[in-house]
Structures are given as C-alpha cells and as structure tokens.
N, C-alpha and C. Protein backbone atom coordinates (compact mmCIF):
# COMPACT_ATOMS: atom_id res chain seq x y z
N GLN A 1 3.59 -2.60 44.15
CA GLN A 1 2.70 -3.04 43.08
C GLN A 1 3.49 -3.41 41.82
N VAL A 2 4.51 -2.62 41.49
CA VAL A 2 5.35 -2.94 40.33
C VAL A 2 6.09 -4.25 40.56
N THR A 3 6.59 -4.48 41.77
CA THR A 3 7.31 -5.71 42.07
C THR A 3 6.41 -6.93 41.94
N LEU A 4 5.18 -6.82 42.45
CA LEU A 4 4.23 -7.93 42.33
C LEU A 4 3.92 -8.22 40.87
N TRP A 5 3.78 -7.18 40.08
CA TRP A 5 3.49 -7.37 38.65
C TRP A 5 4.66 -8.05 37.93
N LEU A 6 5.90 -7.62 38.26
CA LEU A 6 7.08 -8.24 37.65
C LEU A 6 7.18 -9.72 38.04
N LYS A 7 6.89 -10.04 39.31
CA LYS A 7 6.92 -11.45 39.74
C LYS A 7 5.86 -12.26 39.00
N LYS A 8 4.71 -11.64 38.76
CA LYS A 8 3.64 -12.32 38.03
C LYS A 8 4.05 -12.57 36.59
N ILE A 9 4.75 -11.60 35.98
CA ILE A 9 5.15 -11.74 34.59
C ILE A 9 6.24 -12.80 34.42
N TYR A 10 7.28 -12.75 35.27
CA TYR A 10 8.41 -13.65 35.11
C TYR A 10 8.22 -14.99 35.80
N GLY A 11 7.24 -15.10 36.68
CA GLY A 11 6.96 -16.37 37.32
C GLY A 11 8.14 -16.86 38.15
N ASN A 12 8.60 -18.06 37.85
CA ASN A 12 9.72 -18.64 38.60
C ASN A 12 11.07 -18.10 38.16
N GLN A 13 11.14 -17.41 37.05
CA GLN A 13 12.41 -16.86 36.59
C GLN A 13 12.78 -15.62 37.40
N PRO A 14 14.08 -15.37 37.55
CA PRO A 14 14.49 -14.17 38.31
C PRO A 14 14.18 -12.89 37.56
N ILE A 15 13.83 -11.86 38.28
CA ILE A 15 13.54 -10.57 37.66
C ILE A 15 14.85 -9.92 37.25
N PRO A 16 14.99 -9.46 35.99
CA PRO A 16 16.23 -8.80 35.56
C PRO A 16 16.52 -7.56 36.42
N GLN A 17 17.82 -7.32 36.60
CA GLN A 17 18.23 -6.14 37.37
C GLN A 17 17.94 -4.87 36.57
N TYR A 18 17.47 -3.85 37.24
CA TYR A 18 17.23 -2.57 36.60
C TYR A 18 17.45 -1.46 37.63
N GLU A 19 17.76 -0.27 37.11
CA GLU A 19 18.00 0.87 37.99
C GLU A 19 16.67 1.36 38.56
N VAL A 20 16.61 1.38 39.86
CA VAL A 20 15.37 1.79 40.54
C VAL A 20 15.42 3.29 40.80
N ASN A 21 14.60 4.03 40.08
CA ASN A 21 14.43 5.45 40.36
C ASN A 21 13.00 5.83 39.98
N ALA A 22 12.69 7.10 40.18
CA ALA A 22 11.31 7.53 39.97
C ALA A 22 10.87 7.30 38.53
N ARG A 23 11.76 7.54 37.56
CA ARG A 23 11.38 7.41 36.14
C ARG A 23 11.11 5.96 35.77
N THR A 24 12.04 5.05 36.15
CA THR A 24 11.84 3.64 35.79
C THR A 24 10.60 3.07 36.47
N VAL A 25 10.37 3.47 37.73
CA VAL A 25 9.18 2.97 38.44
C VAL A 25 7.91 3.48 37.76
N ASP A 26 7.92 4.75 37.34
CA ASP A 26 6.74 5.30 36.65
C ASP A 26 6.48 4.55 35.34
N ILE A 27 7.55 4.29 34.58
CA ILE A 27 7.39 3.59 33.31
C ILE A 27 6.86 2.17 33.55
N LEU A 28 7.44 1.47 34.52
CA LEU A 28 6.97 0.11 34.81
C LEU A 28 5.54 0.11 35.33
N TYR A 29 5.19 1.16 36.10
CA TYR A 29 3.81 1.24 36.60
C TYR A 29 2.82 1.42 35.44
N GLU A 30 3.18 2.27 34.48
CA GLU A 30 2.31 2.46 33.31
C GLU A 30 2.19 1.16 32.50
N LEU A 31 3.32 0.45 32.34
CA LEU A 31 3.28 -0.84 31.64
C LEU A 31 2.39 -1.83 32.38
N ALA A 32 2.50 -1.85 33.70
CA ALA A 32 1.67 -2.77 34.49
C ALA A 32 0.19 -2.44 34.33
N GLU A 33 -0.14 -1.14 34.36
CA GLU A 33 -1.55 -0.73 34.19
C GLU A 33 -2.07 -1.16 32.81
N CYS A 34 -1.26 -0.91 31.77
CA CYS A 34 -1.69 -1.29 30.41
C CYS A 34 -1.83 -2.80 30.28
N ASN A 35 -0.88 -3.54 30.87
CA ASN A 35 -0.93 -4.99 30.79
C ASN A 35 -2.15 -5.55 31.50
N GLU A 36 -2.45 -5.03 32.67
CA GLU A 36 -3.61 -5.50 33.41
C GLU A 36 -4.91 -5.14 32.70
N ALA A 37 -4.95 -3.94 32.10
CA ALA A 37 -6.15 -3.55 31.35
C ALA A 37 -6.34 -4.47 30.14
N ARG A 38 -5.22 -4.80 29.46
CA ARG A 38 -5.32 -5.71 28.32
C ARG A 38 -5.78 -7.10 28.77
N ASP A 39 -5.23 -7.56 29.91
CA ASP A 39 -5.65 -8.87 30.43
C ASP A 39 -7.13 -8.89 30.75
N ARG A 40 -7.64 -7.79 31.30
CA ARG A 40 -9.07 -7.73 31.60
C ARG A 40 -9.90 -7.79 30.32
N ASP A 41 -9.43 -7.02 29.28
CA ASP A 41 -10.16 -7.04 28.01
C ASP A 41 -10.16 -8.43 27.40
N VAL A 42 -9.00 -9.10 27.45
CA VAL A 42 -8.91 -10.45 26.89
C VAL A 42 -9.80 -11.41 27.65
N SER A 43 -9.83 -11.26 28.97
CA SER A 43 -10.68 -12.13 29.78
C SER A 43 -12.14 -11.94 29.43
N LEU A 44 -12.55 -10.68 29.27
CA LEU A 44 -13.94 -10.42 28.88
C LEU A 44 -14.24 -11.01 27.51
N LEU A 45 -13.28 -10.89 26.57
CA LEU A 45 -13.48 -11.44 25.23
C LEU A 45 -13.59 -12.96 25.28
N ILE A 46 -12.76 -13.58 26.09
CA ILE A 46 -12.82 -15.05 26.23
C ILE A 46 -14.15 -15.48 26.80
N GLU A 47 -14.61 -14.77 27.85
CA GLU A 47 -15.90 -15.11 28.45
C GLU A 47 -17.03 -14.94 27.44
N ASP A 48 -16.95 -13.86 26.63
CA ASP A 48 -17.98 -13.64 25.62
C ASP A 48 -17.98 -14.75 24.57
N MET A 49 -16.78 -15.15 24.15
CA MET A 49 -16.69 -16.23 23.17
C MET A 49 -17.18 -17.54 23.74
N LYS A 50 -16.88 -17.80 25.03
CA LYS A 50 -17.38 -19.02 25.67
C LYS A 50 -18.90 -19.02 25.72
N GLN A 51 -19.46 -17.84 26.04
CA GLN A 51 -20.92 -17.73 26.11
C GLN A 51 -21.54 -17.96 24.73
N LYS A 52 -20.93 -17.35 23.70
CA LYS A 52 -21.46 -17.56 22.36
C LYS A 52 -21.33 -19.01 21.92
N ALA A 53 -20.20 -19.66 22.28
CA ALA A 53 -20.02 -21.07 21.93
C ALA A 53 -21.09 -21.92 22.59
N THR A 54 -21.41 -21.60 23.85
CA THR A 54 -22.47 -22.33 24.55
C THR A 54 -23.81 -22.12 23.87
N GLU A 55 -24.08 -20.86 23.47
CA GLU A 55 -25.35 -20.58 22.79
C GLU A 55 -25.42 -21.30 21.46
N TYR A 56 -24.31 -21.29 20.69
CA TYR A 56 -24.30 -21.97 19.40
C TYR A 56 -24.48 -23.47 19.57
N GLU A 57 -23.84 -24.00 20.60
CA GLU A 57 -23.96 -25.43 20.84
C GLU A 57 -25.39 -25.80 21.20
N ALA A 58 -26.03 -24.97 22.03
CA ALA A 58 -27.43 -25.23 22.39
C ALA A 58 -28.33 -25.13 21.18
N GLU A 59 -28.07 -24.12 20.32
CA GLU A 59 -28.88 -23.96 19.11
C GLU A 59 -28.68 -25.15 18.18
N ALA A 60 -27.41 -25.61 18.06
CA ALA A 60 -27.14 -26.76 17.21
C ALA A 60 -27.83 -28.01 17.73
N ASN A 61 -27.79 -28.23 19.07
CA ASN A 61 -28.48 -29.38 19.66
C ASN A 61 -29.97 -29.30 19.43
N TYR A 62 -30.52 -28.08 19.52
CA TYR A 62 -31.97 -27.92 19.31
C TYR A 62 -32.35 -28.26 17.88
N LEU A 63 -31.55 -27.73 16.92
CA LEU A 63 -31.84 -28.01 15.51
C LEU A 63 -31.64 -29.48 15.19
N GLN A 64 -30.61 -30.07 15.77
CA GLN A 64 -30.36 -31.50 15.53
C GLN A 64 -31.51 -32.33 16.08
N GLY A 65 -31.99 -31.95 17.25
CA GLY A 65 -33.13 -32.67 17.82
C GLY A 65 -34.38 -32.47 16.98
N LEU A 66 -34.56 -31.23 16.46
CA LEU A 66 -35.72 -30.95 15.62
C LEU A 66 -35.69 -31.79 14.34
N LEU A 67 -34.51 -31.90 13.72
CA LEU A 67 -34.39 -32.74 12.52
C LEU A 67 -34.65 -34.20 12.83
N ALA A 68 -34.13 -34.63 13.96
CA ALA A 68 -34.31 -36.04 14.31
C ALA A 68 -35.77 -36.35 14.59
N GLU A 69 -36.50 -35.43 15.24
CA GLU A 69 -37.89 -35.68 15.57
C GLU A 69 -38.80 -35.57 14.36
N SER A 70 -38.62 -34.51 13.54
CA SER A 70 -39.55 -34.25 12.45
C SER A 70 -39.23 -35.04 11.19
N LEU A 71 -37.92 -35.20 10.88
CA LEU A 71 -37.54 -35.86 9.63
C LEU A 71 -36.74 -37.13 9.84
N ASP A 72 -36.47 -37.46 11.09
CA ASP A 72 -35.67 -38.64 11.42
C ASP A 72 -34.32 -38.58 10.72
N LEU A 73 -33.70 -37.35 10.75
CA LEU A 73 -32.40 -37.15 10.14
C LEU A 73 -31.38 -36.75 11.20
N SER A 74 -30.16 -37.15 10.95
CA SER A 74 -29.04 -36.72 11.79
C SER A 74 -27.82 -36.58 10.90
N LEU A 75 -26.82 -35.87 11.41
CA LEU A 75 -25.62 -35.67 10.62
C LEU A 75 -24.93 -36.99 10.30
N SER A 76 -25.05 -37.93 11.23
CA SER A 76 -24.40 -39.22 11.00
C SER A 76 -25.12 -40.06 9.96
N SER A 77 -26.45 -39.80 9.77
CA SER A 77 -27.22 -40.59 8.82
C SER A 77 -27.16 -40.03 7.40
N LEU A 78 -26.58 -38.82 7.22
CA LEU A 78 -26.48 -38.22 5.89
C LEU A 78 -25.39 -38.92 5.09
N SER A 79 -25.62 -39.02 3.79
CA SER A 79 -24.60 -39.55 2.89
C SER A 79 -23.51 -38.50 2.69
N SER A 80 -22.42 -38.94 2.08
CA SER A 80 -21.33 -38.00 1.81
C SER A 80 -21.80 -36.89 0.87
N GLU A 81 -22.65 -37.27 -0.10
CA GLU A 81 -23.19 -36.27 -1.01
C GLU A 81 -24.10 -35.30 -0.29
N GLY A 82 -24.94 -35.82 0.60
CA GLY A 82 -25.83 -34.96 1.37
C GLY A 82 -25.05 -34.03 2.28
N THR A 83 -23.99 -34.56 2.90
CA THR A 83 -23.14 -33.71 3.76
C THR A 83 -22.47 -32.61 2.93
N SER A 84 -22.03 -32.97 1.71
CA SER A 84 -21.40 -31.99 0.83
C SER A 84 -22.39 -30.89 0.47
N TYR A 85 -23.65 -31.29 0.12
CA TYR A 85 -24.67 -30.29 -0.21
C TYR A 85 -24.96 -29.40 0.99
N LEU A 86 -25.00 -30.03 2.17
CA LEU A 86 -25.28 -29.26 3.39
C LEU A 86 -24.17 -28.24 3.64
N ASN A 87 -22.92 -28.65 3.44
CA ASN A 87 -21.79 -27.72 3.64
C ASN A 87 -21.84 -26.57 2.63
N VAL A 88 -22.19 -26.90 1.37
CA VAL A 88 -22.32 -25.84 0.36
C VAL A 88 -23.41 -24.86 0.75
N LEU A 89 -24.52 -25.42 1.26
CA LEU A 89 -25.64 -24.56 1.67
C LEU A 89 -25.22 -23.65 2.82
N VAL A 90 -24.52 -24.19 3.79
CA VAL A 90 -24.08 -23.40 4.95
C VAL A 90 -23.07 -22.34 4.52
N ASN A 91 -22.09 -22.76 3.70
CA ASN A 91 -21.07 -21.79 3.24
C ASN A 91 -21.69 -20.68 2.42
N SER A 92 -22.69 -21.01 1.59
CA SER A 92 -23.37 -19.99 0.80
C SER A 92 -24.11 -19.01 1.69
N ALA A 93 -24.78 -19.55 2.72
CA ALA A 93 -25.50 -18.68 3.64
C ALA A 93 -24.55 -17.76 4.40
N MET A 94 -23.37 -18.28 4.79
CA MET A 94 -22.40 -17.46 5.51
C MET A 94 -21.79 -16.41 4.60
N THR A 95 -21.55 -16.81 3.33
CA THR A 95 -20.98 -15.85 2.38
C THR A 95 -21.96 -14.72 2.08
N LEU A 96 -23.24 -15.10 1.89
CA LEU A 96 -24.25 -14.09 1.59
C LEU A 96 -24.76 -13.37 2.84
N GLU A 97 -24.33 -13.86 4.03
CA GLU A 97 -24.72 -13.24 5.31
C GLU A 97 -26.24 -13.22 5.47
N THR A 98 -26.87 -14.35 5.16
CA THR A 98 -28.31 -14.47 5.35
C THR A 98 -28.62 -14.93 6.77
N LYS A 99 -29.83 -14.62 7.21
CA LYS A 99 -30.25 -15.04 8.55
C LYS A 99 -30.63 -16.51 8.59
N ASP A 100 -31.03 -17.05 7.42
CA ASP A 100 -31.41 -18.46 7.35
C ASP A 100 -31.05 -18.97 5.96
N THR A 101 -31.43 -20.23 5.69
CA THR A 101 -31.12 -20.85 4.41
C THR A 101 -32.35 -21.01 3.53
N SER A 102 -33.33 -20.15 3.75
CA SER A 102 -34.53 -20.23 2.92
C SER A 102 -34.24 -19.68 1.53
N LEU A 103 -35.06 -20.15 0.55
CA LEU A 103 -34.87 -19.71 -0.82
C LEU A 103 -35.09 -18.21 -0.96
N ALA A 104 -36.09 -17.69 -0.27
CA ALA A 104 -36.35 -16.25 -0.32
C ALA A 104 -35.18 -15.46 0.25
N GLY A 105 -34.60 -15.99 1.34
CA GLY A 105 -33.44 -15.31 1.94
C GLY A 105 -32.27 -15.27 0.98
N PHE A 106 -32.03 -16.40 0.26
CA PHE A 106 -30.95 -16.44 -0.72
C PHE A 106 -31.19 -15.45 -1.85
N PHE A 107 -32.45 -15.43 -2.37
CA PHE A 107 -32.75 -14.50 -3.47
C PHE A 107 -32.55 -13.05 -3.06
N CYS A 108 -33.02 -12.71 -1.86
CA CYS A 108 -32.86 -11.33 -1.38
C CYS A 108 -31.38 -10.96 -1.24
N ALA A 109 -30.60 -11.91 -0.66
CA ALA A 109 -29.17 -11.64 -0.47
C ALA A 109 -28.46 -11.50 -1.81
N ILE A 110 -28.81 -12.37 -2.78
CA ILE A 110 -28.19 -12.29 -4.11
C ILE A 110 -28.56 -10.98 -4.80
N ASN A 111 -29.83 -10.58 -4.69
CA ASN A 111 -30.25 -9.30 -5.28
C ASN A 111 -29.50 -8.13 -4.66
N ASP A 112 -29.36 -8.18 -3.32
CA ASP A 112 -28.63 -7.10 -2.64
C ASP A 112 -27.17 -7.05 -3.10
N MET A 113 -26.54 -8.22 -3.20
CA MET A 113 -25.13 -8.24 -3.62
C MET A 113 -25.00 -7.82 -5.08
N THR A 114 -25.98 -8.21 -5.92
CA THR A 114 -25.94 -7.79 -7.32
C THR A 114 -26.07 -6.27 -7.44
N SER A 115 -27.01 -5.70 -6.66
CA SER A 115 -27.16 -4.24 -6.67
C SER A 115 -25.90 -3.56 -6.18
N GLU A 116 -25.32 -4.12 -5.14
CA GLU A 116 -24.07 -3.56 -4.62
C GLU A 116 -22.95 -3.67 -5.65
N LEU A 117 -22.93 -4.80 -6.39
CA LEU A 117 -21.92 -4.99 -7.43
C LEU A 117 -22.09 -3.96 -8.54
N TYR A 118 -23.34 -3.75 -8.99
CA TYR A 118 -23.59 -2.75 -10.04
C TYR A 118 -23.20 -1.35 -9.57
N ALA A 119 -23.53 -1.05 -8.32
CA ALA A 119 -23.18 0.26 -7.78
C ALA A 119 -21.67 0.44 -7.71
N THR A 120 -20.98 -0.63 -7.30
CA THR A 120 -19.52 -0.56 -7.23
C THR A 120 -18.90 -0.40 -8.61
N GLU A 121 -19.42 -1.16 -9.60
CA GLU A 121 -18.91 -1.04 -10.96
C GLU A 121 -19.16 0.36 -11.52
N SER A 122 -20.35 0.91 -11.23
CA SER A 122 -20.65 2.27 -11.69
C SER A 122 -19.71 3.27 -11.04
N LYS A 123 -19.47 3.07 -9.75
CA LYS A 123 -18.54 3.97 -9.05
C LYS A 123 -17.13 3.84 -9.61
N ASN A 124 -16.74 2.61 -9.94
CA ASN A 124 -15.41 2.39 -10.53
C ASN A 124 -15.29 3.09 -11.88
N ARG A 125 -16.37 3.01 -12.70
CA ARG A 125 -16.32 3.69 -14.00
C ARG A 125 -16.20 5.20 -13.81
N GLU A 126 -16.94 5.74 -12.84
CA GLU A 126 -16.85 7.18 -12.57
C GLU A 126 -15.44 7.56 -12.12
N MET A 127 -14.86 6.72 -11.26
CA MET A 127 -13.50 7.00 -10.78
C MET A 127 -12.49 6.89 -11.92
N GLU A 128 -12.67 5.89 -12.84
CA GLU A 128 -11.77 5.77 -13.97
C GLU A 128 -11.88 6.98 -14.89
N LEU A 129 -13.12 7.46 -15.12
CA LEU A 129 -13.31 8.65 -15.95
C LEU A 129 -12.66 9.87 -15.29
N GLU A 130 -12.86 9.99 -13.98
CA GLU A 130 -12.25 11.10 -13.26
C GLU A 130 -10.73 11.02 -13.30
N LEU A 131 -10.21 9.78 -13.17
CA LEU A 131 -8.76 9.59 -13.23
C LEU A 131 -8.23 9.96 -14.62
N THR A 132 -8.98 9.59 -15.67
CA THR A 132 -8.57 9.95 -17.04
C THR A 132 -8.53 11.47 -17.21
N ASN A 133 -9.57 12.14 -16.70
CA ASN A 133 -9.59 13.61 -16.79
C ASN A 133 -8.43 14.24 -16.02
N ILE A 134 -8.15 13.67 -14.86
CA ILE A 134 -7.04 14.19 -14.06
C ILE A 134 -5.72 14.00 -14.80
N LYS A 135 -5.56 12.82 -15.45
CA LYS A 135 -4.33 12.58 -16.22
C LYS A 135 -4.19 13.58 -17.36
N LYS A 136 -5.33 13.85 -18.06
CA LYS A 136 -5.29 14.82 -19.15
C LYS A 136 -4.90 16.20 -18.63
N LYS A 137 -5.52 16.61 -17.51
CA LYS A 137 -5.20 17.91 -16.94
C LYS A 137 -3.75 17.98 -16.49
N LEU A 138 -3.28 16.86 -15.90
CA LEU A 138 -1.89 16.83 -15.45
C LEU A 138 -0.94 16.93 -16.63
N THR A 139 -1.26 16.19 -17.73
CA THR A 139 -0.42 16.26 -18.92
C THR A 139 -0.38 17.68 -19.49
N ALA A 140 -1.58 18.32 -19.55
CA ALA A 140 -1.65 19.70 -20.05
C ALA A 140 -0.85 20.64 -19.15
N ALA A 141 -0.97 20.43 -17.84
CA ALA A 141 -0.24 21.29 -16.90
C ALA A 141 1.27 21.11 -17.05
N LEU A 142 1.71 19.85 -17.25
CA LEU A 142 3.15 19.61 -17.43
C LEU A 142 3.66 20.24 -18.72
N MET A 143 2.85 20.12 -19.79
CA MET A 143 3.25 20.75 -21.06
C MET A 143 3.31 22.27 -20.92
N LEU A 144 2.31 22.83 -20.22
CA LEU A 144 2.31 24.28 -19.99
C LEU A 144 3.52 24.70 -19.17
N GLU A 145 3.84 23.90 -18.16
CA GLU A 145 5.01 24.22 -17.33
C GLU A 145 6.29 24.18 -18.16
N LYS A 146 6.39 23.16 -19.04
CA LYS A 146 7.58 23.06 -19.90
C LYS A 146 7.68 24.26 -20.83
N ARG A 147 6.53 24.65 -21.41
CA ARG A 147 6.53 25.79 -22.32
C ARG A 147 6.89 27.08 -21.57
N LEU A 148 6.35 27.22 -20.37
CA LEU A 148 6.67 28.40 -19.57
C LEU A 148 8.15 28.45 -19.21
N GLN A 149 8.73 27.28 -18.92
CA GLN A 149 10.15 27.25 -18.60
C GLN A 149 10.98 27.66 -19.82
N GLU A 150 10.57 27.16 -21.01
CA GLU A 150 11.29 27.56 -22.23
C GLU A 150 11.15 29.05 -22.48
N ASP A 151 9.91 29.59 -22.31
CA ASP A 151 9.71 31.03 -22.49
C ASP A 151 10.53 31.83 -21.49
N LEU A 152 10.58 31.33 -20.26
CA LEU A 152 11.36 32.02 -19.23
C LEU A 152 12.84 32.04 -19.59
N LYS A 153 13.32 30.89 -20.10
CA LYS A 153 14.73 30.83 -20.49
C LYS A 153 15.03 31.81 -21.62
N LYS A 154 14.12 31.83 -22.63
CA LYS A 154 14.31 32.77 -23.74
C LYS A 154 14.26 34.22 -23.25
N THR A 155 13.33 34.51 -22.34
CA THR A 155 13.22 35.87 -21.81
C THR A 155 14.48 36.26 -21.05
N GLU A 156 15.02 35.32 -20.26
CA GLU A 156 16.25 35.60 -19.52
C GLU A 156 17.41 35.87 -20.48
N GLU A 157 17.49 35.05 -21.56
CA GLU A 157 18.55 35.29 -22.56
C GLU A 157 18.37 36.64 -23.23
N LEU A 158 17.11 36.99 -23.58
CA LEU A 158 16.85 38.29 -24.20
C LEU A 158 17.20 39.44 -23.26
N LEU A 159 16.88 39.26 -21.99
CA LEU A 159 17.22 40.29 -21.00
C LEU A 159 18.73 40.47 -20.89
N GLU A 160 19.47 39.34 -20.99
CA GLU A 160 20.92 39.45 -20.94
C GLU A 160 21.44 40.27 -22.13
N VAL A 161 20.87 39.98 -23.34
CA VAL A 161 21.28 40.73 -24.53
C VAL A 161 20.93 42.21 -24.39
N GLU A 162 19.69 42.49 -23.96
CA GLU A 162 19.25 43.88 -23.81
C GLU A 162 20.08 44.59 -22.74
N LYS A 163 20.44 43.85 -21.69
CA LYS A 163 21.26 44.46 -20.64
C LYS A 163 22.63 44.83 -21.19
N ALA A 164 23.19 43.92 -22.03
CA ALA A 164 24.49 44.23 -22.63
C ALA A 164 24.38 45.46 -23.53
N LYS A 165 23.28 45.53 -24.34
CA LYS A 165 23.08 46.71 -25.20
C LYS A 165 22.92 47.97 -24.36
N ALA A 166 22.16 47.86 -23.28
CA ALA A 166 21.95 49.04 -22.43
C ALA A 166 23.25 49.50 -21.81
N ASP A 167 24.09 48.52 -21.40
CA ASP A 167 25.39 48.90 -20.83
C ASP A 167 26.24 49.60 -21.89
N SER A 168 26.19 49.08 -23.15
CA SER A 168 26.98 49.70 -24.21
C SER A 168 26.48 51.12 -24.50
N ARG A 169 25.13 51.28 -24.54
CA ARG A 169 24.57 52.62 -24.79
C ARG A 169 24.94 53.56 -23.64
N SER A 170 24.90 53.02 -22.43
CA SER A 170 25.24 53.86 -21.28
C SER A 170 26.68 54.34 -21.36
N GLN A 171 27.57 53.41 -21.77
CA GLN A 171 28.98 53.81 -21.91
C GLN A 171 29.15 54.83 -23.03
N ASN A 172 28.43 54.62 -24.16
CA ASN A 172 28.53 55.59 -25.27
C ASN A 172 27.98 56.94 -24.86
N LEU A 173 26.87 56.93 -24.12
CA LEU A 173 26.28 58.18 -23.66
C LEU A 173 27.23 58.92 -22.73
N LYS A 174 27.88 58.16 -21.86
CA LYS A 174 28.85 58.79 -20.94
C LYS A 174 30.02 59.38 -21.74
N PHE A 175 30.47 58.64 -22.77
CA PHE A 175 31.56 59.15 -23.59
C PHE A 175 31.16 60.44 -24.31
N LEU A 176 29.92 60.47 -24.87
CA LEU A 176 29.45 61.65 -25.59
C LEU A 176 29.29 62.83 -24.64
N LYS A 177 28.78 62.55 -23.42
CA LYS A 177 28.64 63.64 -22.45
C LYS A 177 30.01 64.21 -22.08
N ASP A 178 30.95 63.30 -21.85
CA ASP A 178 32.30 63.77 -21.51
C ASP A 178 32.92 64.54 -22.67
N LYS A 179 32.71 64.02 -23.89
CA LYS A 179 33.24 64.70 -25.07
C LYS A 179 32.59 66.06 -25.26
N SER A 180 31.27 66.14 -25.01
CA SER A 180 30.57 67.41 -25.14
C SER A 180 31.07 68.42 -24.14
N GLU A 181 31.26 67.96 -22.89
CA GLU A 181 31.78 68.87 -21.87
C GLU A 181 33.17 69.34 -22.25
N ASP A 182 34.00 68.44 -22.81
CA ASP A 182 35.37 68.81 -23.21
C ASP A 182 35.33 69.86 -24.33
N LEU A 183 34.43 69.63 -25.31
CA LEU A 183 34.33 70.58 -26.42
C LEU A 183 33.84 71.94 -25.94
N LYS A 184 32.87 71.93 -25.01
CA LYS A 184 32.39 73.21 -24.47
C LYS A 184 33.53 73.96 -23.79
N ILE A 185 34.33 73.22 -23.04
CA ILE A 185 35.45 73.88 -22.35
C ILE A 185 36.45 74.44 -23.37
N ARG A 186 36.74 73.63 -24.41
CA ARG A 186 37.70 74.08 -25.42
C ARG A 186 37.16 75.27 -26.22
N ILE A 187 35.82 75.24 -26.53
CA ILE A 187 35.22 76.37 -27.24
C ILE A 187 35.30 77.64 -26.41
N LYS A 188 34.97 77.47 -25.12
CA LYS A 188 35.00 78.64 -24.25
C LYS A 188 36.42 79.20 -24.15
N ALA A 189 37.38 78.27 -24.05
CA ALA A 189 38.77 78.73 -23.96
C ALA A 189 39.19 79.43 -25.24
N ALA A 190 38.78 78.89 -26.39
CA ALA A 190 39.14 79.52 -27.67
C ALA A 190 38.48 80.86 -27.80
N GLU A 191 37.20 80.99 -27.39
CA GLU A 191 36.52 82.27 -27.45
C GLU A 191 37.22 83.29 -26.56
N GLU A 192 37.61 82.84 -25.37
CA GLU A 192 38.31 83.77 -24.46
C GLU A 192 39.65 84.19 -25.07
N GLN A 193 40.31 83.23 -25.73
CA GLN A 193 41.62 83.56 -26.34
C GLN A 193 41.45 84.54 -27.49
N LEU A 194 40.40 84.33 -28.31
CA LEU A 194 40.16 85.24 -29.43
C LEU A 194 39.75 86.62 -28.92
N ALA A 195 38.94 86.63 -27.88
CA ALA A 195 38.53 87.91 -27.32
C ALA A 195 39.73 88.66 -26.75
N ALA A 196 40.67 87.93 -26.21
CA ALA A 196 41.86 88.56 -25.63
C ALA A 196 42.75 89.15 -26.70
N THR A 197 42.74 88.58 -27.90
CA THR A 197 43.59 89.09 -29.00
C THR A 197 42.93 90.25 -29.74
N GLY A 198 41.71 90.67 -29.32
CA GLY A 198 41.03 91.81 -29.93
C GLY A 198 40.41 91.48 -31.26
N LEU A 199 39.85 90.29 -31.47
CA LEU A 199 39.23 89.88 -32.71
C LEU A 199 38.01 90.75 -32.97
N ASP A 200 37.92 91.25 -34.19
CA ASP A 200 36.77 92.06 -34.59
C ASP A 200 35.60 91.12 -34.79
N GLN A 201 34.45 91.43 -34.19
CA GLN A 201 33.28 90.57 -34.27
C GLN A 201 32.73 90.48 -35.69
N SER A 202 33.10 91.46 -36.54
CA SER A 202 32.61 91.40 -37.92
C SER A 202 33.32 90.34 -38.73
N LEU A 203 34.40 89.81 -38.21
CA LEU A 203 35.16 88.79 -38.92
C LEU A 203 34.81 87.37 -38.49
N THR A 204 33.88 87.24 -37.58
CA THR A 204 33.49 85.89 -37.13
C THR A 204 32.72 85.21 -38.23
N HIS A 205 32.66 83.90 -38.15
CA HIS A 205 31.97 83.10 -39.17
C HIS A 205 30.51 83.51 -39.28
N GLU A 206 29.88 83.72 -38.15
CA GLU A 206 28.46 84.07 -38.16
C GLU A 206 28.25 85.41 -38.86
N SER A 207 29.14 86.41 -38.57
CA SER A 207 29.01 87.74 -39.20
C SER A 207 29.29 87.66 -40.68
N LEU A 208 30.26 86.86 -41.10
CA LEU A 208 30.59 86.72 -42.51
C LEU A 208 29.45 86.05 -43.27
N VAL A 209 28.80 85.08 -42.64
CA VAL A 209 27.66 84.41 -43.29
C VAL A 209 26.52 85.39 -43.49
N SER A 210 26.27 86.23 -42.43
CA SER A 210 25.21 87.22 -42.53
C SER A 210 25.55 88.23 -43.61
N LEU A 211 26.79 88.66 -43.71
CA LEU A 211 27.19 89.62 -44.72
C LEU A 211 27.06 89.05 -46.12
N SER A 212 27.41 87.73 -46.25
CA SER A 212 27.31 87.09 -47.57
C SER A 212 25.88 87.01 -48.02
N GLU A 213 24.97 86.73 -47.10
CA GLU A 213 23.55 86.67 -47.45
C GLU A 213 23.02 88.03 -47.83
C-alpha cells in the first residue's frame, strides 16, 4: 500500500531511495493515510463548490429571465452607469450581509451594524478605562516595590551596623568576664596569703571602717 501511494505521488519520476524498516514504513503509512484523507476532504469541497456554482448559475439565469420577461431588461442592455449602480447595490448587499436588496433589508442591516458599532465603541471605552486603571495600579505597585527595596536596603545596612555593635559588646562582655574571673582569683589568692601570714581580722579595711563609725 505504501509503494502504491509513493508511485501515485511521484508519477513517472523514480521513487527516492529510503531505508526500508518497520519505523519508516509506519511513518510513510501514516503520511499516506493523512494524504488520502486530505484528498477526500478536498474532493468533497470541490464537489460542494461545483454544486453551489450550479445553483448560483441557475438562480442567476432565473433572475435574468425574470428581468427580461417583466421589465425587458438584461445585463447587456444596461448602460455603464446602470451597471455601476447595480454593482454598488450588490457590493453593499454583500457587505451588509442582507438576504436581498430591498430598502427594508438595507435599513435593518444598517441599524444592526450601527448598534453593533455602538456596542463595540462602548466596549472599547470600558476596556480603555480598565487599561488606565491597570496602568495606575501597576505604577503604584512599581513605586511601592521601589520603596520597599530602598527600605530593605536601609534595614540591611542598619542590621550590619547593629551586628557590628553587638559583636563589639560581646567582645567587651567577654573581656569583662575574663577580667572579673581574674580579679576573683587574685583576690582569693591574696586573702589566702594574708590568712597564711596570721593577719588580725580587726585590721581589715571592713573592721577599721566599722570601728571608725
């Protein structure tokens, strides 16, 4: 089936060489199916267009005969000005998508298009207003984002300063703790040394202060 399809596609030209395996055959088979389905769709479309052309031609012949019988008019008997007016009338009817060229049909179509135009313009104004509001909100959001970024930067800088101060306080606190521990050790050592030398407790600073009072 794939070979027959390739011969149909290339006609009298030789079929290009290709590697024959399960994958290439599957791919070509899918292409053949799609191509044949498309050909069928196109054939149906052509037949439909031929049928419509036949119907339009019959309708045109009927109308031409009706004009010739009732008004003794034909396209060949119209003046250039009359043909121009007729073309304008037909183009207007096609543009307005009317079923006929009656005055009532034209008025209805024009009213419908006018209403549609007003509705579209109203919708456009609403969309422009909404777009303006969105732009305002977007501008406000961008300004807020910029302000937040500046505040964040200032906060980060302040945190850096506070962190440096905290590190300095921590180092000072550690120094004071170490110094306090050193003084306690030295005081204890001095007290032990004084106690070892037999110092009279009445001669201590605290006892002398009490005695003076």
